[in-house]
Short mmCIF file of C-alpha atoms in Angstrom, two decimals:
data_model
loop_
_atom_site.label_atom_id
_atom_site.label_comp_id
_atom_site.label_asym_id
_atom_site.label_seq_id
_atom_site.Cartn_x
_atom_site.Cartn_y
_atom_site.Cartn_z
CA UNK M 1 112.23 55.60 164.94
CA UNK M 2 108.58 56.28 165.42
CA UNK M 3 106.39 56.90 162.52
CA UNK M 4 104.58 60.06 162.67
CA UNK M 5 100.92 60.36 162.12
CA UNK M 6 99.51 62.19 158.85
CA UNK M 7 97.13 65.15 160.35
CA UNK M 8 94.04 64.64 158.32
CA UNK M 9 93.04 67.61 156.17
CA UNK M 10 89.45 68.31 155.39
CA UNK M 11 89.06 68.52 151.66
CA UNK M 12 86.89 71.47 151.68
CA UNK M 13 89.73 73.59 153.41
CA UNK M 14 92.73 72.72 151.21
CA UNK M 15 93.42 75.07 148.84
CA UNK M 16 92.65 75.30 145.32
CA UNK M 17 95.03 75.23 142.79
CA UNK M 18 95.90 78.62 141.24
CA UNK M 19 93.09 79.18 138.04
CA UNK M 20 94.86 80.01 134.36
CA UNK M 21 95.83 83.14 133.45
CA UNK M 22 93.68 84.24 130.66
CA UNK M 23 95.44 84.22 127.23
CA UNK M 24 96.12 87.34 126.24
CA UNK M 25 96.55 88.73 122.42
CA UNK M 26 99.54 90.96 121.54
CA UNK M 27 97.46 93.12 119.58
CA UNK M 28 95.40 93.77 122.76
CA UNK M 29 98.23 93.50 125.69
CA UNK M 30 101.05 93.42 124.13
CA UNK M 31 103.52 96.33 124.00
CA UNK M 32 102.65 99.46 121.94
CA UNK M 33 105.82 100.04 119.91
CA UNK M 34 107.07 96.39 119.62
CA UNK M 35 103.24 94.68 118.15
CA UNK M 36 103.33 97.76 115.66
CA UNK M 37 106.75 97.43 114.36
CA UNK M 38 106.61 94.00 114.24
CA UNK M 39 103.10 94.22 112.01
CA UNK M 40 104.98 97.46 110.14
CA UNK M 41 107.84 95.26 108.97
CA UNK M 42 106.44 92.72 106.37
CA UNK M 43 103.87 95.77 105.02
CA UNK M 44 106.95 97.66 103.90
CA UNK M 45 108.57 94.76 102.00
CA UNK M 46 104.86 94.55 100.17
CA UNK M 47 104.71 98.09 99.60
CA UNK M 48 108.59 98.51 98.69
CA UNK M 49 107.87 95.65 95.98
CA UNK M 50 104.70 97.49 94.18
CA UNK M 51 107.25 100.50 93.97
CA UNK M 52 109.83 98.41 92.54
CA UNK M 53 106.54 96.79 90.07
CA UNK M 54 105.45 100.26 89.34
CA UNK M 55 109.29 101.24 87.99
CA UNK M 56 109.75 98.27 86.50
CA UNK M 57 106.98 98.68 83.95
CA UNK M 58 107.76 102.03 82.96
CA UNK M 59 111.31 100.39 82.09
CA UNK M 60 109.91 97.86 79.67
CA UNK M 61 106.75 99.49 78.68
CA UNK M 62 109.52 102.24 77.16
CA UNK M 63 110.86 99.62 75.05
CA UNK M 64 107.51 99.44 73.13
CA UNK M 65 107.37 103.24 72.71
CA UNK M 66 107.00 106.44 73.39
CA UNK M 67 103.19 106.46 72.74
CA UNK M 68 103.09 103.30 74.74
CA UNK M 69 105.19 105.29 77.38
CA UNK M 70 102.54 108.12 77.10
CA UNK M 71 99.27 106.00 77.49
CA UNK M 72 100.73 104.34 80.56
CA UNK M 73 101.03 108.01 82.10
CA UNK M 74 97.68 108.45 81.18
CA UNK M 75 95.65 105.28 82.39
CA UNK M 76 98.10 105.07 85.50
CA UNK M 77 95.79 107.84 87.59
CA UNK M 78 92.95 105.05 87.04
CA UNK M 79 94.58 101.73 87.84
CA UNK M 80 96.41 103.82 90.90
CA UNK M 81 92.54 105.04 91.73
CA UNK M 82 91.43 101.75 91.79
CA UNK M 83 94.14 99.88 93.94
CA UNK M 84 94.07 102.23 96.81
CA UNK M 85 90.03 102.18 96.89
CA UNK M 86 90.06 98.73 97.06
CA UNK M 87 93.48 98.05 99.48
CA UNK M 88 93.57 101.05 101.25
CA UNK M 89 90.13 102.47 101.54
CA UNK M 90 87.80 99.03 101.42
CA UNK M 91 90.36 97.14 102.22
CA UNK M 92 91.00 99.16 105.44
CA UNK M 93 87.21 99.41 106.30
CA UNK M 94 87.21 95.59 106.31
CA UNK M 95 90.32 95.12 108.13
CA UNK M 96 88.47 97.63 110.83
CA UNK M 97 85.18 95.82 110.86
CA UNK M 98 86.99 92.43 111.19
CA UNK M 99 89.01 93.46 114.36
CA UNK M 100 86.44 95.35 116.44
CA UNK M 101 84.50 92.10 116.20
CA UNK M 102 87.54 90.07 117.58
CA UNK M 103 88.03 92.65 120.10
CA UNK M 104 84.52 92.35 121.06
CA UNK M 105 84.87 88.32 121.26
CA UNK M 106 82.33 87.69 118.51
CA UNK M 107 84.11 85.17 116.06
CA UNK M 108 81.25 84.43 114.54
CA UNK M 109 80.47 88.20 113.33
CA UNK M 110 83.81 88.49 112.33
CA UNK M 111 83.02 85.66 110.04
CA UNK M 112 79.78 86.96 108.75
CA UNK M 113 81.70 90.60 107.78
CA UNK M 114 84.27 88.14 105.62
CA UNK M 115 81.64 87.13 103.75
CA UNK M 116 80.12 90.36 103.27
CA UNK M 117 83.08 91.98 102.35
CA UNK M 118 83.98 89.43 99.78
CA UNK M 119 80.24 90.48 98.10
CA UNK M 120 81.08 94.10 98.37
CA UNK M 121 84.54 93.41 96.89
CA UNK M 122 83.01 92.01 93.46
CA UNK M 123 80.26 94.31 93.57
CA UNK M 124 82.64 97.30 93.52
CA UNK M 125 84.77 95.38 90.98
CA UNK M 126 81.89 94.88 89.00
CA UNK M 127 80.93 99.11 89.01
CA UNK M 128 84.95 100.00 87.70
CA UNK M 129 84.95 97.29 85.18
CA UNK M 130 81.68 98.26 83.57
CA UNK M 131 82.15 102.11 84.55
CA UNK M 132 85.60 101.63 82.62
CA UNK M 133 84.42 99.70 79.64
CA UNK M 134 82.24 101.78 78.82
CA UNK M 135 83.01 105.24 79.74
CA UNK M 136 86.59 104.60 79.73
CA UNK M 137 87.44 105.63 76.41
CA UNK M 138 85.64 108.49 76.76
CA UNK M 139 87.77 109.14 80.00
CA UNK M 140 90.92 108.91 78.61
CA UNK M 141 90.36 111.40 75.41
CA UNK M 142 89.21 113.63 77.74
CA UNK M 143 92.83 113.55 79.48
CA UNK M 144 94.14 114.34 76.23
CA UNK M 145 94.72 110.85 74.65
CA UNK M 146 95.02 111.22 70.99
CA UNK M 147 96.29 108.57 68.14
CA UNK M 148 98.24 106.09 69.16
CA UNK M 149 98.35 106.95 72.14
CA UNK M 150 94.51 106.63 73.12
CA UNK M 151 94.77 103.96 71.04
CA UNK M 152 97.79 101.98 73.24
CA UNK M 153 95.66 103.34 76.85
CA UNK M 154 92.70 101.64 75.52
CA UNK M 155 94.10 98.71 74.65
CA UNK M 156 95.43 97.95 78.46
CA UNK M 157 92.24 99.34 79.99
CA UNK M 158 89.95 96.82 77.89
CA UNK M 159 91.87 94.06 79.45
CA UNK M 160 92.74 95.25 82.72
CA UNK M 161 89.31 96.83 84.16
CA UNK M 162 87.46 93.82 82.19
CA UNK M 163 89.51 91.55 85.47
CA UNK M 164 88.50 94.65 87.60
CA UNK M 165 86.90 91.87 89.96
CA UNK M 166 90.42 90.59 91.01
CA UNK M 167 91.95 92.79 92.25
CA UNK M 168 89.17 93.93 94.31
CA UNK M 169 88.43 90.88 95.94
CA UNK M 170 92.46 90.39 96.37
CA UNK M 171 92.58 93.73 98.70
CA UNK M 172 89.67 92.35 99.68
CA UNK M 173 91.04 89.10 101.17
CA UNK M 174 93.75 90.98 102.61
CA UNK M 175 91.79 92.83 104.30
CA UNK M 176 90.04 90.02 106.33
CA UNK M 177 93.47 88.53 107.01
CA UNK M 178 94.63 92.04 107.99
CA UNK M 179 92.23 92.04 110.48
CA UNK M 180 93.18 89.23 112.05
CA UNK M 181 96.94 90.89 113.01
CA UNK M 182 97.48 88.79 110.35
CA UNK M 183 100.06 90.92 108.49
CA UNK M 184 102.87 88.30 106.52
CA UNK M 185 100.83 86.22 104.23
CA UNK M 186 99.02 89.32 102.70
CA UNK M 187 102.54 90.96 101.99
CA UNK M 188 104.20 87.81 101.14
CA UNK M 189 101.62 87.71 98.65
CA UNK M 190 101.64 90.97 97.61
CA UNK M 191 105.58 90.81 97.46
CA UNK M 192 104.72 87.55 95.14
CA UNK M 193 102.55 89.30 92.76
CA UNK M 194 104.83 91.98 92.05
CA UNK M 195 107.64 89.60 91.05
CA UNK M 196 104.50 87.69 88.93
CA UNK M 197 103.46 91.00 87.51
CA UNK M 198 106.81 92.00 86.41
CA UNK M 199 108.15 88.74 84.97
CA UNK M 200 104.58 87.98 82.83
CA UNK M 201 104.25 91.52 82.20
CA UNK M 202 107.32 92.08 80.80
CA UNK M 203 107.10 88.37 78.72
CA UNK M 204 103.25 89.23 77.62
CA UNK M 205 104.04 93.20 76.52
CA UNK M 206 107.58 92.82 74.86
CA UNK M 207 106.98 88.91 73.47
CA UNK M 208 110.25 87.00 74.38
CA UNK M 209 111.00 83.19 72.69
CA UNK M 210 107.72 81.65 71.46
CA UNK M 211 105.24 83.99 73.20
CA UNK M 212 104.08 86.66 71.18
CA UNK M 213 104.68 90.70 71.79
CA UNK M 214 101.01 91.62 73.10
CA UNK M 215 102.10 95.05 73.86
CA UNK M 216 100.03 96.81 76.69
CA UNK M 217 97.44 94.33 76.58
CA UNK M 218 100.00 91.81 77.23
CA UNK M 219 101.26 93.83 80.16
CA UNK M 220 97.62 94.54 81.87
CA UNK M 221 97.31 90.54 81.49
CA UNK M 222 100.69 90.01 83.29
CA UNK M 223 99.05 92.10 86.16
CA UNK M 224 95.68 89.96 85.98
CA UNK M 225 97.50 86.57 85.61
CA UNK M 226 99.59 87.26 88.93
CA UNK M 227 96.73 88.39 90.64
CA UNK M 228 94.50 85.76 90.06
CA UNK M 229 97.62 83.38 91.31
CA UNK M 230 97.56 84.90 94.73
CA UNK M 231 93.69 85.26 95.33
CA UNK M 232 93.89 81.54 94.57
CA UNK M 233 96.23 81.11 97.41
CA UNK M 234 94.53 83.71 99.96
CA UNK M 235 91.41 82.24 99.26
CA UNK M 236 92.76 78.35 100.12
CA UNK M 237 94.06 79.91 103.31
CA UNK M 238 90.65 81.25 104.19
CA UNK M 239 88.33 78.74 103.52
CA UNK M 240 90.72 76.08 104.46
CA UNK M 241 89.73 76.53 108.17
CA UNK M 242 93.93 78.08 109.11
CA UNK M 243 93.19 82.17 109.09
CA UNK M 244 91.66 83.06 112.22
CA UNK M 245 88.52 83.92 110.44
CA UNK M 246 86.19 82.22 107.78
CA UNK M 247 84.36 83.66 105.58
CA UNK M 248 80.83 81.65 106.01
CA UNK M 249 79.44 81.66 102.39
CA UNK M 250 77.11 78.43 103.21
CA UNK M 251 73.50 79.19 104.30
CA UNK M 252 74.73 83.10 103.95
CA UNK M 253 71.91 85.61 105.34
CA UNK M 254 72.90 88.85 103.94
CA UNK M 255 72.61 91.34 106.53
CA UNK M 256 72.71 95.13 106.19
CA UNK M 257 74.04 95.87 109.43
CA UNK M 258 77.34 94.21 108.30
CA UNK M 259 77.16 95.70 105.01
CA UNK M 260 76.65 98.98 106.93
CA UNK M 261 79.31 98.24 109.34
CA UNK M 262 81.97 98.16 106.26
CA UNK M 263 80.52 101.08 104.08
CA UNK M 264 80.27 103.48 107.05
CA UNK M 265 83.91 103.54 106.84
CA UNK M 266 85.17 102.02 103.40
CA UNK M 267 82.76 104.57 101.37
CA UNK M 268 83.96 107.94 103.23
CA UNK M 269 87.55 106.81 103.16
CA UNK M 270 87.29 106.18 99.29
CA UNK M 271 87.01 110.24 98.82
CA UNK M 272 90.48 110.27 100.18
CA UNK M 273 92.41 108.51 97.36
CA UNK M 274 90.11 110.44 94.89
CA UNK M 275 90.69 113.54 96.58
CA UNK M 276 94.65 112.83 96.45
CA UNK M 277 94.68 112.58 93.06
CA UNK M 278 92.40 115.55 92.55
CA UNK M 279 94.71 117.56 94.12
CA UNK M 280 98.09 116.40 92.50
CA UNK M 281 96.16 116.96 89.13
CA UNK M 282 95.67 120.19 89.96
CA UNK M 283 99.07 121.15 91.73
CA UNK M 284 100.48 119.67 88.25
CA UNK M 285 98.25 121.45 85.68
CA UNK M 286 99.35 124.81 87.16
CA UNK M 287 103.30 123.69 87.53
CA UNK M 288 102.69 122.99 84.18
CA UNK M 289 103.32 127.10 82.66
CA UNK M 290 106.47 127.26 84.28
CA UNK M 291 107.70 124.57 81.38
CA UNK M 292 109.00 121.09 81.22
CA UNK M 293 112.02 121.57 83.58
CA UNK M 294 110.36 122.35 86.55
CA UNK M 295 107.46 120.03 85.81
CA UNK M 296 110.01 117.31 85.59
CA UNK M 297 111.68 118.70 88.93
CA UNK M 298 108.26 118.46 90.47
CA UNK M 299 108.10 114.70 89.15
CA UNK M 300 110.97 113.41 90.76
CA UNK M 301 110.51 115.00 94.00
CA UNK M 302 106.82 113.76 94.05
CA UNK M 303 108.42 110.22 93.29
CA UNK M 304 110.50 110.44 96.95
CA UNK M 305 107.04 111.67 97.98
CA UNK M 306 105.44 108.39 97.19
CA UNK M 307 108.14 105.93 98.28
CA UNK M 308 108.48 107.47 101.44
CA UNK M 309 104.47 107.69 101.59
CA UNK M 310 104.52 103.87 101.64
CA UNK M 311 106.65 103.22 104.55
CA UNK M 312 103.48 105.61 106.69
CA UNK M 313 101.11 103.59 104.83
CA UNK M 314 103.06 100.43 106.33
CA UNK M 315 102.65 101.85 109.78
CA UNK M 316 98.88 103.11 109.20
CA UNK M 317 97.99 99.49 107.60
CA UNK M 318 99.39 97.89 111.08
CA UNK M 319 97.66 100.14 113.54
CA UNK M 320 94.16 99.21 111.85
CA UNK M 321 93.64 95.93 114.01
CA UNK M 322 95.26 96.82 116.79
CA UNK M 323 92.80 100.02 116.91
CA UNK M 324 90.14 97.98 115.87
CA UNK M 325 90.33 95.21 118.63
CA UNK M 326 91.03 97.95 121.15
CA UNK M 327 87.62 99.84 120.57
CA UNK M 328 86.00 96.44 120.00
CA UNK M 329 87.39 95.49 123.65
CA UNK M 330 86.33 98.77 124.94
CA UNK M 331 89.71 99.94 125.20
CA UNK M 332 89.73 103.40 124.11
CA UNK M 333 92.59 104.76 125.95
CA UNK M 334 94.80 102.62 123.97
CA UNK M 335 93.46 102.93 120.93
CA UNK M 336 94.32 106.56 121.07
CA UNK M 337 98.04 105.36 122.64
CA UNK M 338 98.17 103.28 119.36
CA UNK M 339 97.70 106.44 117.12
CA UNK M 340 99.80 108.05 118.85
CA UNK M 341 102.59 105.91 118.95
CA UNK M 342 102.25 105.14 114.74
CA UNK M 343 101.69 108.54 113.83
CA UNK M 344 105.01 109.77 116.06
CA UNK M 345 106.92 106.92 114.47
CA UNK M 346 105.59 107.42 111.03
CA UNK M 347 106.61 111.21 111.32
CA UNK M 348 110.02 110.30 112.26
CA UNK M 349 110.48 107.48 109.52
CA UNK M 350 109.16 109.29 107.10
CA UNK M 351 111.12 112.96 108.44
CA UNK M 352 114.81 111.22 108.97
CA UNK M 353 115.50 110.34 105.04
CA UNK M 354 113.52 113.38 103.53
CA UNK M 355 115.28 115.68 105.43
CA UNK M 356 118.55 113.73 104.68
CA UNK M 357 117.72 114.17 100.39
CA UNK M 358 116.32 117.74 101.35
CA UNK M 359 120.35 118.30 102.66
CA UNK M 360 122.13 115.81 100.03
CA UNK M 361 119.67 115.82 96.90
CA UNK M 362 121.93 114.70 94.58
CA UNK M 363 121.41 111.21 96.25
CA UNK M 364 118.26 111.35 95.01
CA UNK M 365 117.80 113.08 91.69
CA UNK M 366 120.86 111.71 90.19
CA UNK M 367 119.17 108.76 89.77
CA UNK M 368 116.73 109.99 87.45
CA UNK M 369 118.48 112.79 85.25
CA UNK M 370 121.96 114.09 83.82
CA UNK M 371 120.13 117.73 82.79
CA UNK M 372 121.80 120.22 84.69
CA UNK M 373 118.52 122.56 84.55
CA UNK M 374 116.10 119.93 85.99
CA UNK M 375 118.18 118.91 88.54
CA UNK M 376 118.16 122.32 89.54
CA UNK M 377 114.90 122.68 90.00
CA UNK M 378 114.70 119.57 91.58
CA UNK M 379 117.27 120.37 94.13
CA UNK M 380 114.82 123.85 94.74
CA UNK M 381 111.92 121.71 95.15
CA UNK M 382 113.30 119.19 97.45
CA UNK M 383 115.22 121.65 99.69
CA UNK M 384 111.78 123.60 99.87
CA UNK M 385 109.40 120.45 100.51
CA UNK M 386 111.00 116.88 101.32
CA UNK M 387 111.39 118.07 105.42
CA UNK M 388 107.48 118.85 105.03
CA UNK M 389 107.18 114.84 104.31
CA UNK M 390 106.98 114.43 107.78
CA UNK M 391 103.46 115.69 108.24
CA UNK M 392 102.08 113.96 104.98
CA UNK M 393 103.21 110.85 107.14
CA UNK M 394 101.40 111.74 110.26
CA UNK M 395 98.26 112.72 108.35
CA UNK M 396 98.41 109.19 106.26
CA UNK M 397 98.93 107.11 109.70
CA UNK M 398 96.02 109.35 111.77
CA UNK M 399 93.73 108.17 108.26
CA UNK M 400 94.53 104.49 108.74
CA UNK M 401 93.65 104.89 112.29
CA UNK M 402 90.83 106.49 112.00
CA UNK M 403 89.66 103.53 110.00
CA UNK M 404 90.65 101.15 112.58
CA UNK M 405 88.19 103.31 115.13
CA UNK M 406 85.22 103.56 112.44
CA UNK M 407 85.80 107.73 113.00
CA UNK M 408 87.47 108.24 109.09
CA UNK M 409 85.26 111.60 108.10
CA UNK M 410 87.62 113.73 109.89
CA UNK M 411 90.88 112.86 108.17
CA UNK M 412 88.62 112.81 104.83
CA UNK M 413 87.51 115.91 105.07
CA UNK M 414 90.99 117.49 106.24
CA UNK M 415 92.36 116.12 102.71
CA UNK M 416 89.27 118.30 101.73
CA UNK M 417 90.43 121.09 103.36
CA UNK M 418 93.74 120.69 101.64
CA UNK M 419 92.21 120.58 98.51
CA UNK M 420 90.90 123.22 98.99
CA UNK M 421 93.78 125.26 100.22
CA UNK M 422 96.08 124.23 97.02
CA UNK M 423 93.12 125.35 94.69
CA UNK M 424 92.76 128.64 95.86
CA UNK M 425 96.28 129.28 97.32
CA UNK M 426 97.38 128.37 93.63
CA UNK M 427 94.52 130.64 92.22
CA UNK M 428 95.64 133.45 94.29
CA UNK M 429 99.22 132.85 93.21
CA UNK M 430 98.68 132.96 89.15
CA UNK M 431 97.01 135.89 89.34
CA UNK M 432 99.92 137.51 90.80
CA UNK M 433 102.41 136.35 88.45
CA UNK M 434 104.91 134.48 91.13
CA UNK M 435 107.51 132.42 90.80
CA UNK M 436 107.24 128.39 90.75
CA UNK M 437 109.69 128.40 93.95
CA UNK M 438 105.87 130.22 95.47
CA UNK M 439 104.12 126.66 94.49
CA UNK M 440 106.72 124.54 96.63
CA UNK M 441 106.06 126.71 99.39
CA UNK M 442 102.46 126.18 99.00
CA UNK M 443 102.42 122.55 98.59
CA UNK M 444 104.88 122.17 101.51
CA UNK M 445 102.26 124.61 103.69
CA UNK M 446 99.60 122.22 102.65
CA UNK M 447 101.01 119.34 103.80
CA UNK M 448 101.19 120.78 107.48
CA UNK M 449 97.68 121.82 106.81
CA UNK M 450 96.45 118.12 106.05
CA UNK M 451 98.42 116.88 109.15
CA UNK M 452 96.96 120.17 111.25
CA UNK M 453 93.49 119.21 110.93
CA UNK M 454 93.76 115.75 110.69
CA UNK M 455 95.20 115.58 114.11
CA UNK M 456 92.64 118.19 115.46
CA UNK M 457 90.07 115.32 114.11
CA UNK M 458 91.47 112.62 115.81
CA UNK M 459 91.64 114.77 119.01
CA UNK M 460 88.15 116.19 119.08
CA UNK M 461 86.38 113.29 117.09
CA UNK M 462 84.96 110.89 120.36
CA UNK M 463 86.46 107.01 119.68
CA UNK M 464 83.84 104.53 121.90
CA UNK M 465 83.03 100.90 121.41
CA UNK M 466 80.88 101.09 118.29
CA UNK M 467 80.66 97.14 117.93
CA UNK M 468 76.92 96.80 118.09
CA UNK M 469 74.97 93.31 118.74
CA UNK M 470 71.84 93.92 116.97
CA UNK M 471 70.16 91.83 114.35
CA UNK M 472 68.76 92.66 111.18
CA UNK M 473 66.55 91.72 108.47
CA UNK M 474 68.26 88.98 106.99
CA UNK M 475 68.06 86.98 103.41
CA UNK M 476 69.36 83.91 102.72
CA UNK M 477 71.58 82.94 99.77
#
């Protein structure tokens, strides 16, 4: 058998091998409804476990007392205040920031904002621990603290705005990571600091074997103790080179474009959170003449209110990056199929189990009383509201993305508008003498109100790339 000649190829015509396919990120390519649940999941544990922190306390802080019980109620709007401002608000500014400058390919930037954010974290820390020490007294008579009771509320505010730092710059570092599409370690954390906060809290306040009973100062330490664990851990991640960004601290030049590119958001969404609480205060004070049975009604629907609240928040949290790296990339049409997407799935998560209580209460408010009377009222208030949830979801998720695009003033000032609409819609009812079952109807209309215009922002407000390149004056640290 013959062997058969090779035909000699010219190297210049044979063919080259196929290039790489270029990597993608799942926060960028991957599929809508899959990347979000799968960054949803591990916020709701996180957010389900400061529920489960915030019940916990009232448990054993009633064991020291019914004035203890009392100042709790009254230095909770603060301490509530300043978590969201710095996790929700700042924290979601920074998250934003962060991912439009890995959508735009700029690592280095993104490390640059880390840094800056940490410095606005303690700065802001340092304004509510020195605002609170020394107006906060003041403050809290001026809720209506008297005796022992001002006396117990500030006791815990002493100690817990004196560590005011911590737990801004722990929303702060979980912002950066959240950024990243980095969603587990912040919740694991979070998850972590509850179970802290609740085991030293509940040692420090009540005293148990040879530790001493602190009483609230005891339980404001448990909550500094088990925060200052976890920013230890967060920050060891960061700096250690593993998160996907780095703060660079060393040879810092403090820029005000990346100051600015934070604050533009983080300081307009911080008038949300005081806004909400404006607004409860004021839906509250005038419940409040219709006596303690339907105040209490009101209290344990508003408690479904903010359980169900966090599982939107989970959803809102987990569109911020993906938005963010979207408009960083240039990719607006996404961005707006991302808010979309989590505000539909927020309405329907949020909807499904309020309009199941709103059918069934009794699965819900026989948890929290025996009185025949208040749950009455509760079952009048939650037949009335809970299937309104569904829009306070929607309007929280549109917020959150809305960060993520650096466009928040429109969702700000539709809780404005909602403000608004409670204040005088309330005004207009005591005048004319109606009943309280007229207030549920107004706080459920409000709710469709805040989702109203906050989708009419989203849809009119332009979203473009608003990652910009440009240097500034810099000083070095």
């Amino acid at each position: 058998m013959s062997d058969i000649a090779e035909i000699p190829v010219d190297e210049q015509e044979r063919p080259l091998p196929p290039s790489p396919r270029p990597v993608k990120s799942a926060l960028l390519d991957g599929p809508i409804l899959r990347t979000l649940l799968g960054l949803a999941w591990p916020n709701v544990v996180a957010l389900s476990a400061g529920t489960c922190t915030v019940i916990a306390e009232t448990s054993y802080i009633g064991r020291l007392g019914v004035e203890a019980l009392a100042a709790m109620a009254l230095v909770f709007p603060t301490v509530i205040l300043t978590m969201t401002m710095s996790g929700g608000a700042m924290g979601g500014a920074v998250a934003s920031a962060i991912a439009r400058a890995l959508g735009a390919g700029d690592r280095e930037r993104a490390g640059t904002l880390a840094a800056h954010a940490l410095l606005i974290g303690i700065s802001f820390g340092l304004v509510f621990m020195l605002g609170m020490l020394i107006f906060g007294p003041r403050v809290l008579e001026m809720l209506g603290g008297r005796g022992d009771v001002l006396t117990h509320a500030i006791a815990y505010t002493q100690v817990f705005f004196g560590g005011a730092v911590l737990p801004w710059l722990l929303n702060t570092m979980a912002g950066v990571l959240r950024g990243t599409g980095n969603m587990k370690l912040p919740s694991l954390l979070i998850l972590n600091s509850a179970v802290w906060q609740i085991l030293l809290g509940g040692t420090l306040g009540l005293g148990l074997g040879p530790v001493p009973q602190l009483g609230m100062r005891g339980v404001a330490a448990g909550a500094l103790i088990a925060y200052s664990m976890n920013i230890c851990v967060m920050g060891w991640y960061l700096f250690s080179g593993r998160a996907r960004v780095t703060p660079k601290l060393r040879g810092l030049r403090i820029q005000w474009v990346m100051f600015f590119d934070i604050l533009k958001v983080g300081a307009i969404a911080c008038f949300s959170p005081l806004q909400s609480v404006l607004t409860i205060s004021i839906f509250t004070h005038m419940l409040a003449k219709f006596g303690t049975a339907i105040l209490a009604g009101y209290g344990i629907g508003a408690r479904l209110e903010f359980l169900l609240t966090s599982i939107a928040f989970a959803f809102g949290i987990a569109s911020v990056p993906m938005i963010g790296m979207a408009v960083g990339a240039g990719r607006i049409a996404r961005a707006r199929r991302i808010a979309w997407i989590a505000g539909a799935s927020a309405f329907v998560a949020v909807g499904a189990p309020a309009c199941l209580v709103a059918l069934f209460p009794d699965l819900w408010v026989n948890i929290f009383t025996d009185s025949e009377i208040v749950r009455a009222t509760s079952h009048q208030y939650l037949s009335t509201v809970a299937p309104f949830y569904a829009f306070i979801g929607l309007a929280s998720v549109l917020y959150f993305a809305s960060q993520g695009a650096a466009k928040v003033l429109g969702p700000v000032l539709a809780q404005t508008v909602r403000l608004v609409f409670i204040a005088a819609g309330g005004w207009w009812l005591s005048i004319h003498a109606t009943t309280a079952q007229s207030f549920f109807w107004l706080a459920a209309s409000s709710m469709v109100v805040l989702a109203s215009f906050s989708l009419a922002s989203v849809v009119l407000t332009r979203w473009g790339p608003n990652y910009a390149f440009e240097r500034s004056p810099a000083i070095v640290v």
